[in-house]
CSV table of C-alpha atoms in Angstrom, one decimal:
chain,number,residue,atom,x,y,z
A,384,VAL,CA,0.0,0.0,0.0
A,385,ARG,CA,2.8,2.4,1.0
A,386,ASP,CA,4.6,1.8,-2.3
A,387,CYS,CA,1.4,2.4,-4.3
A,388,ILE,CA,0.7,5.7,-2.5
A,389,GLN,CA,4.3,6.9,-2.8
A,390,LYS,CA,4.5,6.1,-6.6
A,391,THR,CA,1.2,7.8,-7.3
A,392,LEU,CA,2.0,10.9,-5.2
A,393,THR,CA,5.5,11.2,-6.7
A,394,GLU,CA,4.3,10.9,-10.2
A,395,TRP,CA,1.3,13.3,-9.6
A,396,SER,CA,3.4,16.0,-7.9
A,397,SER,CA,6.0,15.9,-10.7
A,398,LYS,CA,3.3,16.8,-13.2
A,399,ILE,CA,1.5,19.7,-11.5
A,400,SER,CA,2.6,23.3,-11.4
A,401,GLN,CA,4.1,24.6,-8.2
A,402,ASP,CA,1.4,27.2,-7.7
A,403,GLN,CA,-1.2,24.4,-7.5
A,404,ASN,CA,0.9,22.7,-4.9
A,405,GLN,CA,0.2,25.1,-2.1
A,406,GLU,CA,-1.0,24.4,1.4
A,407,THR,CA,-4.0,26.6,0.9
A,408,LEU,CA,-5.7,23.7,-0.9
A,409,GLU,CA,-8.0,21.6,1.3
A,410,VAL,CA,-8.5,19.0,-1.3
A,411,LEU,CA,-5.8,17.4,-3.5
A,412,GLU,CA,-7.1,15.0,-6.1
A,413,CYS,CA,-4.0,12.9,-6.8
A,414,THR,CA,-4.7,10.5,-9.7
A,415,VAL,CA,-2.5,9.0,-12.4
A,416,ALA,CA,-5.0,8.5,-15.2
A,417,GLN,CA,-3.0,5.8,-17.1
A,418,ALA,CA,-2.8,3.7,-13.9
A,419,ILE,CA,-6.6,3.1,-13.8
A,420,GLU,CA,-8.3,0.8,-16.3
A,421,LYS,CA,-11.9,1.7,-16.8
A,422,ILE,CA,-14.3,-1.3,-17.5
A,423,ASN,CA,-15.7,-1.6,-21.0
A,424,PRO,CA,-19.5,-1.6,-20.6
A,425,GLU,CA,-19.8,-4.5,-23.1
A,426,GLU,CA,-17.6,-6.6,-20.8
A,427,ARG,CA,-19.3,-5.6,-17.5
A,428,ASP,CA,-21.5,-8.8,-17.3
A,429,GLU,CA,-18.4,-11.0,-17.5
A,430,LEU,CA,-16.7,-9.2,-14.6
A,431,LYS,CA,-17.1,-9.2,-10.9
A,432,VAL,CA,-16.0,-5.9,-9.1
A,433,SER,CA,-15.4,-6.5,-5.4
A,434,ALA,CA,-13.9,-4.2,-2.8
A,435,LYS,CA,-12.8,-4.1,0.8
A,436,LEU,CA,-13.1,-0.9,2.8
A,437,PHE,CA,-10.8,0.0,5.7
A,438,ILE,CA,-11.8,2.9,7.9
A,439,VAL,CA,-8.5,4.4,9.1
A,440,GLY,CA,-7.5,5.3,12.7
A,441,SER,CA,-8.9,8.5,14.3
A,442,ASN,CA,-11.7,8.7,11.7
A,443,SER,CA,-13.3,5.6,13.2
A,444,SER,CA,-14.3,7.4,16.4
A,445,SER,CA,-16.2,10.1,14.6
A,446,ILE,CA,-19.7,8.7,14.0
A,447,GLY,CA,-20.8,11.6,11.8
A,448,SER,CA,-18.1,10.9,9.2
A,449,ASN,CA,-18.8,7.1,8.9
A,450,SER,CA,-21.7,7.4,6.4
A,451,SER,CA,-20.1,10.0,4.2
A,452,SER,CA,-16.8,8.0,4.2
A,453,ILE,CA,-18.6,4.9,2.9
A,454,ARG,CA,-20.6,6.8,0.4
A,455,ASP,CA,-17.5,8.6,-0.9
A,456,ALA,CA,-15.5,5.4,-1.2
A,457,VAL,CA,-18.2,3.6,-3.2
A,458,ASP,CA,-18.8,6.6,-5.4
A,459,LEU,CA,-15.1,7.1,-6.1
A,460,ALA,CA,-14.6,3.4,-6.9
A,461,CYS,CA,-17.6,3.3,-9.3
A,462,SER,CA,-16.4,6.5,-11.0
A,463,ALA,CA,-12.7,5.4,-11.3
A,464,LEU,CA,-13.7,2.0,-12.8
A,465,GLY,CA,-16.6,3.4,-14.9
A,466,VAL,CA,-19.3,1.2,-13.4
A,467,ALA,CA,-22.8,1.9,-12.0
A,468,GLN,CA,-22.4,-0.5,-9.0
A,469,LEU,CA,-20.0,-2.8,-7.1
A,470,ASP,CA,-20.8,-6.5,-7.0
A,471,SER,CA,-19.7,-6.8,-3.4
A,472,ILE,CA,-18.0,-4.8,-0.7
A,473,ILE,CA,-16.6,-6.1,2.6
A,474,ILE,CA,-16.1,-3.6,5.5
A,475,ALA,CA,-13.1,-4.2,7.8
A,476,PRO,CA,-14.1,-3.3,11.4
A,477,PRO,CA,-12.8,0.1,12.4
A,478,PRO,CA,-9.9,-0.2,14.9
A,479,VAL,CA,-11.0,-0.1,18.6
A,480,GLU,CA,-8.8,0.5,21.6
A,481,ASP,CA,-7.0,-2.4,23.2
A,482,GLY,CA,-9.1,-4.4,25.6
A,483,ILE,CA,-12.4,-3.2,24.1
A,484,ASN,CA,-14.6,-5.6,22.2
A,485,LEU,CA,-16.2,-4.5,19.0
A,486,SER,CA,-19.8,-3.9,19.8
A,487,LEU,CA,-22.9,-4.0,17.5
A,488,GLU,CA,-23.5,-0.3,18.4
A,489,TYR,CA,-20.1,0.5,16.9
A,490,LEU,CA,-20.8,-1.3,13.7
A,491,GLN,CA,-24.4,-0.1,13.2
A,492,PRO,CA,-23.7,3.4,11.6
A,493,TYR,CA,-21.4,1.7,9.0
A,494,TRP,CA,-23.8,-1.0,8.2
A,495,LYS,CA,-26.8,1.3,7.9
A,496,GLU,CA,-25.0,3.3,5.2
A,497,LEU,CA,-24.0,0.1,3.4
A,498,GLU,CA,-27.7,-0.9,3.5
A,499,ASN,CA,-28.7,2.4,2.0
A,500,LEU,CA,-26.2,1.8,-0.9
A,501,VAL,CA,-27.7,-1.6,-1.5
A,502,GLN,CA,-31.2,-0.1,-1.6
A,503,ASN,CA,-29.9,2.6,-4.0
A,504,LYS,CA,-28.4,-0.2,-6.2
A,505,LYS,CA,-24.8,1.0,-5.8
A,506,ILE,CA,-23.7,-2.3,-4.2
A,507,VAL,CA,-25.2,-5.8,-4.7
A,508,ALA,CA,-23.8,-7.7,-1.7
A,509,ILE,CA,-22.2,-6.6,1.6
A,510,GLY,CA,-20.0,-8.5,4.0
A,511,THR,CA,-17.9,-8.2,7.1
A,512,SER,CA,-14.5,-9.1,8.3
A,513,ASP,CA,-13.1,-10.6,11.5
A,514,LEU,CA,-16.4,-10.9,13.4
A,515,ASP,CA,-16.6,-13.9,15.8
A,516,LYS,CA,-19.8,-16.0,16.0
A,517,THR,CA,-21.5,-13.7,18.7
A,518,GLN,CA,-20.7,-10.5,16.8
A,519,LEU,CA,-21.8,-11.9,13.5
A,520,GLU,CA,-25.1,-13.3,15.0
A,521,GLN,CA,-25.9,-9.9,16.6
A,522,LEU,CA,-25.3,-8.1,13.3
A,523,TYR,CA,-27.3,-10.7,11.3
A,524,LEU,CA,-30.3,-10.5,13.7
A,525,TRP,CA,-30.3,-6.7,13.7
A,526,ALA,CA,-29.6,-6.0,10.0
A,527,GLN,CA,-32.2,-5.5,7.3
A,528,VAL,CA,-29.7,-6.4,4.6
A,529,LYS,CA,-28.0,-9.5,5.9
A,530,PRO,CA,-24.2,-10.0,5.6
A,531,SER,CA,-23.4,-12.3,2.6
A,532,SER,CA,-19.9,-13.1,3.8
A,533,ASN,CA,-17.5,-12.8,6.7
A,534,GLN,CA,-13.7,-12.9,6.4
A,535,VAL,CA,-11.6,-14.7,8.9
A,536,ASN,CA,-7.9,-13.8,9.4
A,537,LEU,CA,-5.6,-16.7,8.7
A,538,ALA,CA,-3.1,-15.4,11.3
A,539,SER,CA,-5.7,-15.7,14.1
A,540,CYS,CA,-6.8,-19.2,13.4
A,541,CYS,CA,-5.7,-22.1,11.2
A,542,VAL,CA,-9.0,-23.8,11.5
A,543,MET,CA,-12.4,-22.1,11.3
A,544,PRO,CA,-14.1,-21.9,14.8
A,545,PRO,CA,-16.8,-24.7,14.7
A,546,ASP,CA,-19.5,-22.3,16.2
A,547,LEU,CA,-18.8,-19.7,13.5
A,548,THR,CA,-18.9,-22.4,10.8
A,549,ALA,CA,-22.2,-23.8,12.0
A,550,PHE,CA,-23.8,-20.4,12.2
A,551,ALA,CA,-22.6,-19.3,8.8
A,552,LYS,CA,-23.9,-22.5,7.2
A,553,GLU,CA,-27.3,-22.1,8.9
A,554,CYS,CA,-27.6,-18.5,7.7
A,555,ASP,CA,-26.1,-19.0,4.3
A,556,ILE,CA,-23.1,-16.7,5.0
A,557,GLN,CA,-20.0,-17.4,3.0
A,558,LEU,CA,-16.8,-17.7,5.2
A,559,LEU,CA,-13.7,-16.4,3.5
A,560,THR,CA,-10.1,-16.1,4.6
A,561,HIS,CA,-7.7,-13.1,4.5
A,562,ASN,CA,-4.2,-12.2,5.7
A,563,ASP,CA,-4.5,-8.4,5.9
A,564,PRO,CA,-2.6,-6.9,8.9
A,565,LYS,CA,-4.7,-5.4,11.7
A,566,GLU,CA,-3.9,-1.9,10.6
A,567,LEU,CA,-3.3,-1.7,6.8
A,568,LEU,CA,-2.2,2.0,6.9
A,569,CYS,CA,-1.6,4.0,10.0
A,570,GLU,CA,-1.7,7.8,10.2
A,571,ALA,CA,2.1,8.2,10.8
A,572,SER,CA,3.0,5.9,7.9
A,573,PHE,CA,0.7,7.9,5.5
A,574,GLN,CA,2.2,11.2,6.7
A,575,GLU,CA,5.7,9.9,6.2
A,576,VAL,CA,4.9,8.9,2.6
A,577,LEU,CA,3.3,12.3,1.9
A,578,GLN,CA,6.4,14.1,3.3
A,579,GLU,CA,8.7,12.0,1.0
A,580,SER,CA,6.6,12.4,-2.1
A,581,ILE,CA,5.3,16.0,-2.3
A,582,GLN,CA,7.5,19.1,-1.8
A,583,ASN,CA,6.5,21.8,0.7
A,584,VAL,CA,3.6,19.8,2.1
A,585,LYS,CA,2.8,20.0,5.8
A,586,ALA,CA,2.3,16.3,6.1
A,587,ASN,CA,1.3,16.2,9.7
A,588,LYS,CA,-1.8,18.3,8.8
A,589,TRP,CA,-3.2,15.5,6.6
A,590,ILE,CA,-5.2,12.7,8.1
A,591,PRO,CA,-6.2,9.5,6.2
A,592,LEU,CA,-9.9,8.8,6.4
A,593,TRP,CA,-10.4,5.5,4.5
A,594,LEU,CA,-8.7,3.1,2.2
A,595,LEU,CA,-10.5,1.0,-0.4
A,596,ARG,CA,-8.9,-2.0,-2.2
A,597,TYR,CA,-10.7,-3.1,-5.3
A,598,SER,CA,-10.4,-6.2,-7.6
A,599,VAL,CA,-11.9,-6.8,-11.0
A,600,ILE,CA,-12.3,-10.5,-11.6
A,601,VAL,CA,-13.1,-12.4,-14.8
A,602,LYS,CA,-16.0,-14.6,-13.6
A,603,SER,CA,-15.6,-17.5,-16.1
A,604,ARG,CA,-11.9,-17.9,-15.3
A,605,GLY,CA,-11.6,-16.6,-11.8
A,606,ILE,CA,-8.5,-14.5,-12.7
A,607,ILE,CA,-7.9,-10.9,-11.5
A,608,LYS,CA,-8.0,-8.5,-14.4
A,609,SER,CA,-7.0,-5.5,-12.4
A,610,LYS,CA,-6.7,-4.3,-8.8
A,611,GLY,CA,-5.8,-1.1,-7.0
A,612,TYR,CA,-6.3,1.2,-4.0
A,613,ILE,CA,-8.2,4.4,-3.5
A,614,ILE,CA,-7.5,6.5,-0.4
A,615,GLN,CA,-9.1,9.6,0.9
A,616,ALA,CA,-7.4,12.0,3.4
A,617,LYS,CA,-8.4,15.4,4.7
A,618,ARG,CA,-6.3,18.4,5.7
A,619,ASN,CA,-6.7,19.3,9.3
A,620,ALA,CA,-7.4,23.1,9.6
A,621,SER,CA,-6.1,23.4,13.1
């Protein structure tokens, strides 16, 4: 992720004029057009577009920003790939403080916005990551749009927990595995990359909000046609 961000920022900053690269800007849209492959509408039915959304660090404690973060992430992914909707999206639980269990109340604002996006036909299926049997059951019973999948971290278990397996089978939830680190991108790491890539930027003013990883898969062959990351950060005015 770090390498991708660094390469994009370095290439982007080398192409813009210096007057555009001032700290007065609150939004910097850093894209390298040739790095993104838009989907040909004629091929859309043959492709599956899936994504995993990571809410980053300090943003996770701000309930008001949750829904807009999820909406922005889905809109930007659809726009970048030239599609009207994503086939599936998995949300990684936002980081919680050590010793605190992830509660249903903490997940609800995120899930409500995902449900809105399903109802507005921006997403087909929604899933979760790293929920144990109790957490998954609580979410399933409360949710209007049920989770279609739950990812389990390979590092935390070599064998799927039997209670989770039984519950998932009973409720037709697909259990998947992943090996993403607990924190895919921390604030300090992002600021470091920013400092190295763009001249005269006050990196410590920029806070990452979310990171979305997308994959475009050819359904018939199960191969990845393209993949990439989209990240959003905001400039702290203080």
